[in-house]
């Protein structure tokens, strides 16, 4: 959700670019690869219901993760409470905008396992290119069992630099999701993304974000790490066990499938060569199909033969099988969302882990 045009507050043209760019990433292969109906945009909402009705629809249907993003002016009313600026909003008058408390009431009733809130705003706009700042942004927006990522530090301001395509915070977030982080695992969770945001924005002399999280929400995978590079295969006749991908790092089906391909890369063997090493024999076409799957295999046998052909020790193969069983069980136990309402899809973002598309009615 975002507002870039205001009648009395300073305009924030970069916000209009934030929304489609972030939606494109979340529906693409570098992030959650969401179905289009699970990732929508509310641009320039005029009234409270224009903004919150879509959030309510999303909260009623989300079961895995509900993600809500807002960019625009964040303001304070006369009591010092946070509200979001609508096009006609006025400083200090919360009834002209959307109070955070109203949003909070909706998301706290959500049945999703996780709630992620990303706020690219501060308290008031004070000059062109600035979204005004106050302290305690995250403290006011905090929700139990959630992950809040706020663009502004305490006593700081969130930048919307004139002439730049995106706001400072969202620009850095997009770069991480699109390009990854060198030296980090193949999957980037919220905590890793947050730490990178802080270091990069601070290095550029820009406001540093803050977060509040509850339970294990910070371990939610937000993106595949495009900068990830596997450990090179060691020289010598036998591969060191530490060179193989660690099954404990497989948090999603797609991570498991990526690791299958990585195992072959570490061996340096072609698909036909692996087929010849397999015992019992496996046709090259079978190996190729395994490496090009988009969902976990429904049975283990071929995967186990393939890993043995790659040279993984028996104990490692058992660990991989346990990871496969764990991920398969999660998929099978995953509840289906309620039937879609007759109205158009909710205009906010509903998320799930990569590689686990929901069936839609």
GROMACS .gro file of C-alpha atoms in nm:
model
  361
    1UNK     CA    1   0.000   0.000   0.000
    2UNK     CA    2   0.128   0.347  -0.071
    3UNK     CA    3   0.040   0.711  -0.109
    4UNK     CA    4   0.256   0.943  -0.319
    5UNK     CA    5   0.022   1.234  -0.390
    6UNK     CA    6  -0.091   1.470  -0.116
    7UNK     CA    7  -0.291   1.792  -0.116
    8UNK     CA    8  -0.131   1.961   0.187
    9UNK     CA    9   0.172   1.739   0.263
   10UNK     CA   10   0.483   1.715   0.049
   11UNK     CA   11   0.444   1.472  -0.244
   12UNK     CA   12   0.652   1.153  -0.243
   13UNK     CA   13   0.674   1.052  -0.611
   14UNK     CA   14   0.919   0.770  -0.541
   15UNK     CA   15   0.647   0.583  -0.349
   16UNK     CA   16   0.452   0.536  -0.673
   17UNK     CA   17   0.751   0.340  -0.807
   18UNK     CA   18   0.805   0.138  -0.489
   19UNK     CA   19   0.477  -0.050  -0.513
   20UNK     CA   20   0.495  -0.219  -0.857
   21UNK     CA   21   0.867  -0.287  -0.818
   22UNK     CA   22   0.826  -0.469  -0.487
   23UNK     CA   23   0.520  -0.655  -0.613
   24UNK     CA   24   0.719  -0.771  -0.917
   25UNK     CA   25   0.995  -0.908  -0.694
   26UNK     CA   26   0.754  -1.094  -0.464
   27UNK     CA   27   0.584  -1.259  -0.760
   28UNK     CA   28   0.917  -1.345  -0.923
   29UNK     CA   29   1.163  -1.633  -0.881
   30UNK     CA   30   1.408  -1.441  -0.662
   31UNK     CA   31   1.153  -1.416  -0.379
   32UNK     CA   32   0.825  -1.592  -0.297
   33UNK     CA   33   0.712  -1.649  -0.658
   34UNK     CA   34   0.358  -1.566  -0.550
   35UNK     CA   35   0.055  -1.629  -0.770
   36UNK     CA   36  -0.074  -1.290  -0.894
   37UNK     CA   37  -0.388  -1.314  -0.681
   38UNK     CA   38  -0.177  -1.338  -0.366
   39UNK     CA   39   0.015  -1.016  -0.424
   40UNK     CA   40  -0.178  -0.701  -0.506
   41UNK     CA   41  -0.127  -0.328  -0.476
   42UNK     CA   42  -0.335  -0.057  -0.315
   43UNK     CA   43  -0.211   0.267  -0.472
   44UNK     CA   44  -0.331   0.612  -0.364
   45UNK     CA   45  -0.621   0.504  -0.139
   46UNK     CA   46  -0.850   0.801  -0.081
   47UNK     CA   47  -1.028   0.690   0.236
   48UNK     CA   48  -0.981   0.460   0.535
   49UNK     CA   49  -1.189   0.176   0.387
   50UNK     CA   50  -1.001   0.195   0.058
   51UNK     CA   51  -0.687   0.101   0.251
   52UNK     CA   52  -0.817  -0.131   0.523
   53UNK     CA   53  -1.091  -0.333   0.350
   54UNK     CA   54  -0.830  -0.512   0.134
   55UNK     CA   55  -0.619  -0.580   0.445
   56UNK     CA   56  -0.921  -0.730   0.621
   57UNK     CA   57  -0.994  -0.956   0.323
   58UNK     CA   58  -0.632  -1.070   0.316
   59UNK     CA   59  -0.619  -1.129   0.691
   60UNK     CA   60  -0.935  -1.340   0.676
   61UNK     CA   61  -0.787  -1.567   0.409
   62UNK     CA   62  -0.417  -1.587   0.498
   63UNK     CA   63  -0.304  -1.903   0.676
   64UNK     CA   64   0.075  -1.914   0.632
   65UNK     CA   65   0.200  -1.554   0.623
   66UNK     CA   66   0.036  -1.214   0.599
   67UNK     CA   67   0.267  -0.938   0.475
   68UNK     CA   68   0.156  -0.574   0.478
   69UNK     CA   69   0.377  -0.299   0.333
   70UNK     CA   70   0.307   0.074   0.353
   71UNK     CA   71   0.502   0.362   0.202
   72UNK     CA   72   0.405   0.724   0.240
   73UNK     CA   73   0.377   0.984   0.512
   74UNK     CA   74   0.367   0.861   0.869
   75UNK     CA   75   0.220   1.124   1.101
   76UNK     CA   76   0.151   1.185   1.470
   77UNK     CA   77  -0.179   1.299   1.612
   78UNK     CA   78  -0.218   1.528   1.912
   79UNK     CA   79  -0.161   1.237   2.151
   80UNK     CA   80   0.157   1.129   1.978
   81UNK     CA   81   0.003   0.820   1.815
   82UNK     CA   82   0.097   0.702   1.469
   83UNK     CA   83  -0.132   0.735   1.168
   84UNK     CA   84  -0.076   0.691   0.795
   85UNK     CA   85  -0.128   0.981   0.562
   86UNK     CA   86  -0.399   0.967   0.295
   87UNK     CA   87  -0.403   1.217   0.006
   88UNK     CA   88  -0.611   1.468   0.207
   89UNK     CA   89  -0.442   1.411   0.545
   90UNK     CA   90  -0.345   1.697   0.775
   91UNK     CA   91  -0.076   1.706   1.042
   92UNK     CA   92  -0.204   1.621   1.390
   93UNK     CA   93  -0.551   1.513   1.274
   94UNK     CA   94  -0.569   1.135   1.278
   95UNK     CA   95  -0.927   1.136   1.150
   96UNK     CA   96  -0.789   1.255   0.814
   97UNK     CA   97  -0.576   0.941   0.777
   98UNK     CA   98  -0.558   0.578   0.889
   99UNK     CA   99  -0.450   0.511   1.248
  100UNK     CA  100  -0.203   0.235   1.311
  101UNK     CA  101  -0.434   0.107   1.581
  102UNK     CA  102  -0.703   0.039   1.318
  103UNK     CA  103  -0.456  -0.165   1.114
  104UNK     CA  104  -0.333  -0.340   1.426
  105UNK     CA  105  -0.683  -0.454   1.520
  106UNK     CA  106  -0.720  -0.623   1.181
  107UNK     CA  107  -0.390  -0.806   1.169
  108UNK     CA  108  -0.402  -0.927   1.529
  109UNK     CA  109  -0.719  -1.119   1.442
  110UNK     CA  110  -0.546  -1.290   1.148
  111UNK     CA  111  -0.511  -1.671   1.162
  112UNK     CA  112  -0.181  -1.670   0.970
  113UNK     CA  113   0.120  -1.830   1.135
  114UNK     CA  114   0.328  -1.516   1.080
  115UNK     CA  115   0.259  -1.147   1.030
  116UNK     CA  116   0.517  -0.926   0.859
  117UNK     CA  117   0.474  -0.549   0.854
  118UNK     CA  118   0.709  -0.326   0.656
  119UNK     CA  119   0.674   0.049   0.710
  120UNK     CA  120   0.865   0.281   0.479
  121UNK     CA  121   0.749   0.596   0.652
  122UNK     CA  122   0.815   0.827   0.940
  123UNK     CA  123   0.606   1.071   1.135
  124UNK     CA  124   0.572   1.380   0.919
  125UNK     CA  125   0.701   1.536   0.601
  126UNK     CA  126   0.908   1.844   0.672
  127UNK     CA  127   1.081   1.920   0.344
  128UNK     CA  128   1.090   1.799  -0.014
  129UNK     CA  129   1.238   1.453  -0.020
  130UNK     CA  130   1.189   1.391   0.354
  131UNK     CA  131   0.930   1.197   0.547
  132UNK     CA  132   0.940   1.363   0.888
  133UNK     CA  133   1.074   1.175   1.185
  134UNK     CA  134   0.998   1.108   1.548
  135UNK     CA  135   1.108   0.840   1.786
  136UNK     CA  136   0.937   0.516   1.886
  137UNK     CA  137   0.806   0.427   1.541
  138UNK     CA  138   0.856   0.057   1.594
  139UNK     CA  139   0.739   0.070   1.955
  140UNK     CA  140   0.404   0.215   1.851
  141UNK     CA  141   0.367  -0.033   1.565
  142UNK     CA  142   0.471  -0.340   1.760
  143UNK     CA  143   0.247  -0.648   1.745
  144UNK     CA  144   0.298  -0.976   1.931
  145UNK     CA  145   0.394  -1.270   1.711
  146UNK     CA  146   0.497  -1.045   1.425
  147UNK     CA  147   0.798  -0.904   1.246
  148UNK     CA  148   0.802  -0.528   1.204
  149UNK     CA  149   1.060  -0.367   0.976
  150UNK     CA  150   1.060   0.013   0.993
  151UNK     CA  151   1.259   0.241   0.764
  152UNK     CA  152   1.326   0.509   1.025
  153UNK     CA  153   1.552   0.498   1.328
  154UNK     CA  154   1.442   0.654   1.652
  155UNK     CA  155   1.465   1.032   1.634
  156UNK     CA  156   1.532   0.995   1.263
  157UNK     CA  157   1.380   1.045   0.921
  158UNK     CA  158   1.302   0.813   0.633
  159UNK     CA  159   1.440   0.949   0.308
  160UNK     CA  160   1.263   0.983  -0.023
  161UNK     CA  161   1.551   1.152  -0.211
  162UNK     CA  162   1.440   1.387  -0.492
  163UNK     CA  163   1.526   1.254  -0.836
  164UNK     CA  164   1.568   0.891  -0.726
  165UNK     CA  165   1.336   0.618  -0.851
  166UNK     CA  166   1.262   0.469  -0.511
  167UNK     CA  167   1.271   0.573  -0.148
  168UNK     CA  168   1.606   0.508   0.018
  169UNK     CA  169   1.486   0.217   0.229
  170UNK     CA  170   1.285   0.037  -0.039
  171UNK     CA  171   1.559   0.090  -0.296
  172UNK     CA  172   1.804  -0.101  -0.077
  173UNK     CA  173   1.546  -0.369  -0.001
  174UNK     CA  174   1.482  -0.422  -0.372
  175UNK     CA  175   1.854  -0.448  -0.442
  176UNK     CA  176   1.896  -0.721  -0.180
  177UNK     CA  177   1.599  -0.920  -0.306
  178UNK     CA  178   1.711  -0.891  -0.668
  179UNK     CA  179   2.086  -0.941  -0.630
  180UNK     CA  180   2.140  -1.124  -0.302
  181UNK     CA  181   2.416  -1.098  -0.042
  182UNK     CA  182   2.764  -1.237  -0.099
  183UNK     CA  183   2.882  -1.483   0.164
  184UNK     CA  184   2.536  -1.566   0.296
  185UNK     CA  185   2.339  -1.894   0.264
  186UNK     CA  186   2.126  -1.980  -0.037
  187UNK     CA  187   1.816  -1.842   0.137
  188UNK     CA  188   1.784  -1.501   0.300
  189UNK     CA  189   1.560  -1.472   0.603
  190UNK     CA  190   1.415  -1.152   0.745
  191UNK     CA  191   1.688  -1.111   1.006
  192UNK     CA  192   1.965  -1.144   0.747
  193UNK     CA  193   1.794  -0.893   0.520
  194UNK     CA  194   1.751  -0.653   0.811
  195UNK     CA  195   2.119  -0.668   0.908
  196UNK     CA  196   2.221  -0.601   0.547
  197UNK     CA  197   1.981  -0.309   0.522
  198UNK     CA  198   2.129  -0.151   0.833
  199UNK     CA  199   2.490  -0.189   0.722
  200UNK     CA  200   2.435  -0.070   0.363
  201UNK     CA  201   2.219   0.229   0.452
  202UNK     CA  202   2.455   0.336   0.732
  203UNK     CA  203   2.754   0.309   0.495
  204UNK     CA  204   2.574   0.544   0.254
  205UNK     CA  205   2.500   0.793   0.529
  206UNK     CA  206   2.128   0.727   0.511
  207UNK     CA  207   1.883   0.657   0.794
  208UNK     CA  208   1.919   0.309   0.939
  209UNK     CA  209   1.610   0.092   0.989
  210UNK     CA  210   1.493  -0.078   1.304
  211UNK     CA  211   1.294  -0.388   1.376
  212UNK     CA  212   1.078  -0.556   1.636
  213UNK     CA  213   1.014  -0.928   1.614
  214UNK     CA  214   0.831  -1.193   1.812
  215UNK     CA  215   0.895  -1.566   1.836
  216UNK     CA  216   1.073  -1.705   1.526
  217UNK     CA  217   0.930  -1.467   1.265
  218UNK     CA  218   1.280  -1.342   1.182
  219UNK     CA  219   1.366  -1.680   1.033
  220UNK     CA  220   1.103  -1.650   0.762
  221UNK     CA  221   1.273  -1.682   0.423
  222UNK     CA  222   1.220  -1.367   0.218
  223UNK     CA  223   1.432  -1.438  -0.089
  224UNK     CA  224   1.664  -1.678  -0.266
  225UNK     CA  225   2.017  -1.548  -0.244
  226UNK     CA  226   2.121  -1.463  -0.599
  227UNK     CA  227   2.478  -1.404  -0.478
  228UNK     CA  228   2.508  -1.747  -0.316
  229UNK     CA  229   2.802  -1.956  -0.433
  230UNK     CA  230   2.847  -2.317  -0.315
  231UNK     CA  231   3.165  -2.424  -0.146
  232UNK     CA  232   3.410  -2.548  -0.414
  233UNK     CA  233   3.456  -2.923  -0.429
  234UNK     CA  234   3.781  -3.023  -0.255
  235UNK     CA  235   4.060  -3.177  -0.453
  236UNK     CA  236   4.153  -3.539  -0.413
  237UNK     CA  237   3.981  -3.870  -0.469
  238UNK     CA  238   3.727  -3.832  -0.190
  239UNK     CA  239   3.515  -3.526  -0.127
  240UNK     CA  240   3.521  -3.381   0.220
  241UNK     CA  241   3.181  -3.417   0.388
  242UNK     CA  242   3.177  -3.049   0.470
  243UNK     CA  243   3.162  -2.967   0.100
  244UNK     CA  244   2.809  -3.105   0.065
  245UNK     CA  245   2.504  -2.883   0.124
  246UNK     CA  246   2.380  -2.908   0.483
  247UNK     CA  247   2.025  -3.054   0.503
  248UNK     CA  248   1.964  -2.850   0.819
  249UNK     CA  249   1.965  -2.543   0.593
  250UNK     CA  250   1.680  -2.677   0.376
  251UNK     CA  251   1.387  -2.471   0.502
  252UNK     CA  252   1.184  -2.488   0.181
  253UNK     CA  253   1.124  -2.743  -0.096
  254UNK     CA  254   1.298  -2.518  -0.346
  255UNK     CA  255   1.610  -2.511  -0.129
  256UNK     CA  256   1.612  -2.892  -0.129
  257UNK     CA  257   1.580  -2.903  -0.509
  258UNK     CA  258   1.851  -2.641  -0.554
  259UNK     CA  259   2.082  -2.847  -0.333
  260UNK     CA  260   2.031  -3.154  -0.554
  261UNK     CA  261   2.170  -2.959  -0.847
  262UNK     CA  262   2.449  -2.823  -0.628
  263UNK     CA  263   2.552  -3.176  -0.530
  264UNK     CA  264   2.602  -3.266  -0.897
  265UNK     CA  265   2.799  -2.944  -0.954
  266UNK     CA  266   3.032  -3.036  -0.667
  267UNK     CA  267   3.107  -3.372  -0.827
  268UNK     CA  268   3.194  -3.217  -1.161
  269UNK     CA  269   3.016  -3.509  -1.330
  270UNK     CA  270   2.780  -3.491  -1.625
  271UNK     CA  271   2.429  -3.635  -1.607
  272UNK     CA  272   2.527  -3.936  -1.824
  273UNK     CA  273   2.828  -3.998  -1.598
  274UNK     CA  274   2.607  -3.992  -1.289
  275UNK     CA  275   2.365  -4.229  -1.462
  276UNK     CA  276   2.647  -4.478  -1.517
  277UNK     CA  277   2.760  -4.455  -1.154
  278UNK     CA  278   2.410  -4.514  -1.018
  279UNK     CA  279   2.343  -4.849  -0.846
  280UNK     CA  280   2.091  -4.973  -0.942
  281UNK     CA  281   2.113  -4.802  -1.282
  282UNK     CA  282   1.911  -4.487  -1.345
  283UNK     CA  283   1.852  -4.353  -1.695
  284UNK     CA  284   1.999  -4.009  -1.779
  285UNK     CA  285   1.648  -3.882  -1.851
  286UNK     CA  286   1.541  -3.980  -1.498
  287UNK     CA  287   1.832  -3.787  -1.348
  288UNK     CA  288   1.750  -3.488  -1.567
  289UNK     CA  289   1.385  -3.491  -1.458
  290UNK     CA  290   1.490  -3.505  -1.093
  291UNK     CA  291   1.715  -3.201  -1.134
  292UNK     CA  292   1.448  -3.002  -1.313
  293UNK     CA  293   1.162  -3.063  -1.073
  294UNK     CA  294   0.966  -2.772  -0.929
  295UNK     CA  295   0.811  -2.980  -0.649
  296UNK     CA  296   0.956  -3.239  -0.412
  297UNK     CA  297   0.960  -3.600  -0.536
  298UNK     CA  298   0.669  -3.796  -0.393
  299UNK     CA  299   0.897  -4.097  -0.322
  300UNK     CA  300   1.254  -4.112  -0.198
  301UNK     CA  301   1.410  -4.401  -0.394
  302UNK     CA  302   1.544  -4.217  -0.700
  303UNK     CA  303   1.674  -3.928  -0.492
  304UNK     CA  304   1.866  -4.163  -0.265
  305UNK     CA  305   2.022  -4.344  -0.563
  306UNK     CA  306   2.117  -4.011  -0.719
  307UNK     CA  307   2.286  -3.884  -0.401
  308UNK     CA  308   2.479  -4.208  -0.364
  309UNK     CA  309   2.596  -4.172  -0.724
  310UNK     CA  310   2.717  -3.822  -0.641
  311UNK     CA  311   2.931  -3.974  -0.368
  312UNK     CA  312   2.752  -3.861  -0.054
  313UNK     CA  313   2.827  -4.079   0.250
  314UNK     CA  314   2.544  -4.293   0.387
  315UNK     CA  315   2.502  -4.074   0.696
  316UNK     CA  316   2.466  -3.765   0.478
  317UNK     CA  317   2.205  -3.938   0.262
  318UNK     CA  318   2.005  -4.024   0.574
  319UNK     CA  319   2.013  -3.659   0.677
  320UNK     CA  320   1.889  -3.557   0.331
  321UNK     CA  321   1.609  -3.812   0.356
  322UNK     CA  322   1.505  -3.669   0.693
  323UNK     CA  323   1.494  -3.322   0.540
  324UNK     CA  324   1.284  -3.452   0.251
  325UNK     CA  325   1.040  -3.619   0.494
  326UNK     CA  326   1.015  -3.301   0.700
  327UNK     CA  327   0.940  -3.081   0.400
  328UNK     CA  328   0.694  -3.332   0.254
  329UNK     CA  329   0.511  -3.348   0.587
  330UNK     CA  330   0.487  -2.970   0.602
  331UNK     CA  331   0.335  -2.963   0.255
  332UNK     CA  332   0.081  -3.235   0.335
  333UNK     CA  333  -0.023  -3.072   0.664
  334UNK     CA  334  -0.054  -2.727   0.514
  335UNK     CA  335  -0.418  -2.607   0.545
  336UNK     CA  336  -0.600  -2.488   0.238
  337UNK     CA  337  -0.718  -2.122   0.242
  338UNK     CA  338  -1.092  -2.059   0.264
  339UNK     CA  339  -1.285  -2.021  -0.058
  340UNK     CA  340  -1.234  -1.689  -0.231
  341UNK     CA  341  -1.505  -1.431  -0.169
  342UNK     CA  342  -1.713  -1.302  -0.456
  343UNK     CA  343  -1.544  -0.963  -0.450
  344UNK     CA  344  -1.209  -0.898  -0.632
  345UNK     CA  345  -0.887  -1.035  -0.479
  346UNK     CA  346  -0.769  -0.858  -0.167
  347UNK     CA  347  -0.551  -0.561  -0.246
  348UNK     CA  348  -0.264  -0.639  -0.015
  349UNK     CA  349   0.011  -0.896  -0.004
  350UNK     CA  350  -0.039  -1.248   0.122
  351UNK     CA  351   0.272  -1.459   0.133
  352UNK     CA  352   0.391  -1.813   0.166
  353UNK     CA  353   0.725  -1.983   0.161
  354UNK     CA  354   0.893  -2.040  -0.176
  355UNK     CA  355   0.800  -2.342  -0.376
  356UNK     CA  356   0.471  -2.403  -0.193
  357UNK     CA  357   0.193  -2.264  -0.411
  358UNK     CA  358  -0.157  -2.285  -0.275
  359UNK     CA  359  -0.437  -2.436  -0.472
  360UNK     CA  360  -0.684  -2.172  -0.573
  361UNK     CA  361  -1.056  -2.235  -0.623
   0.00000   0.00000   0.00000
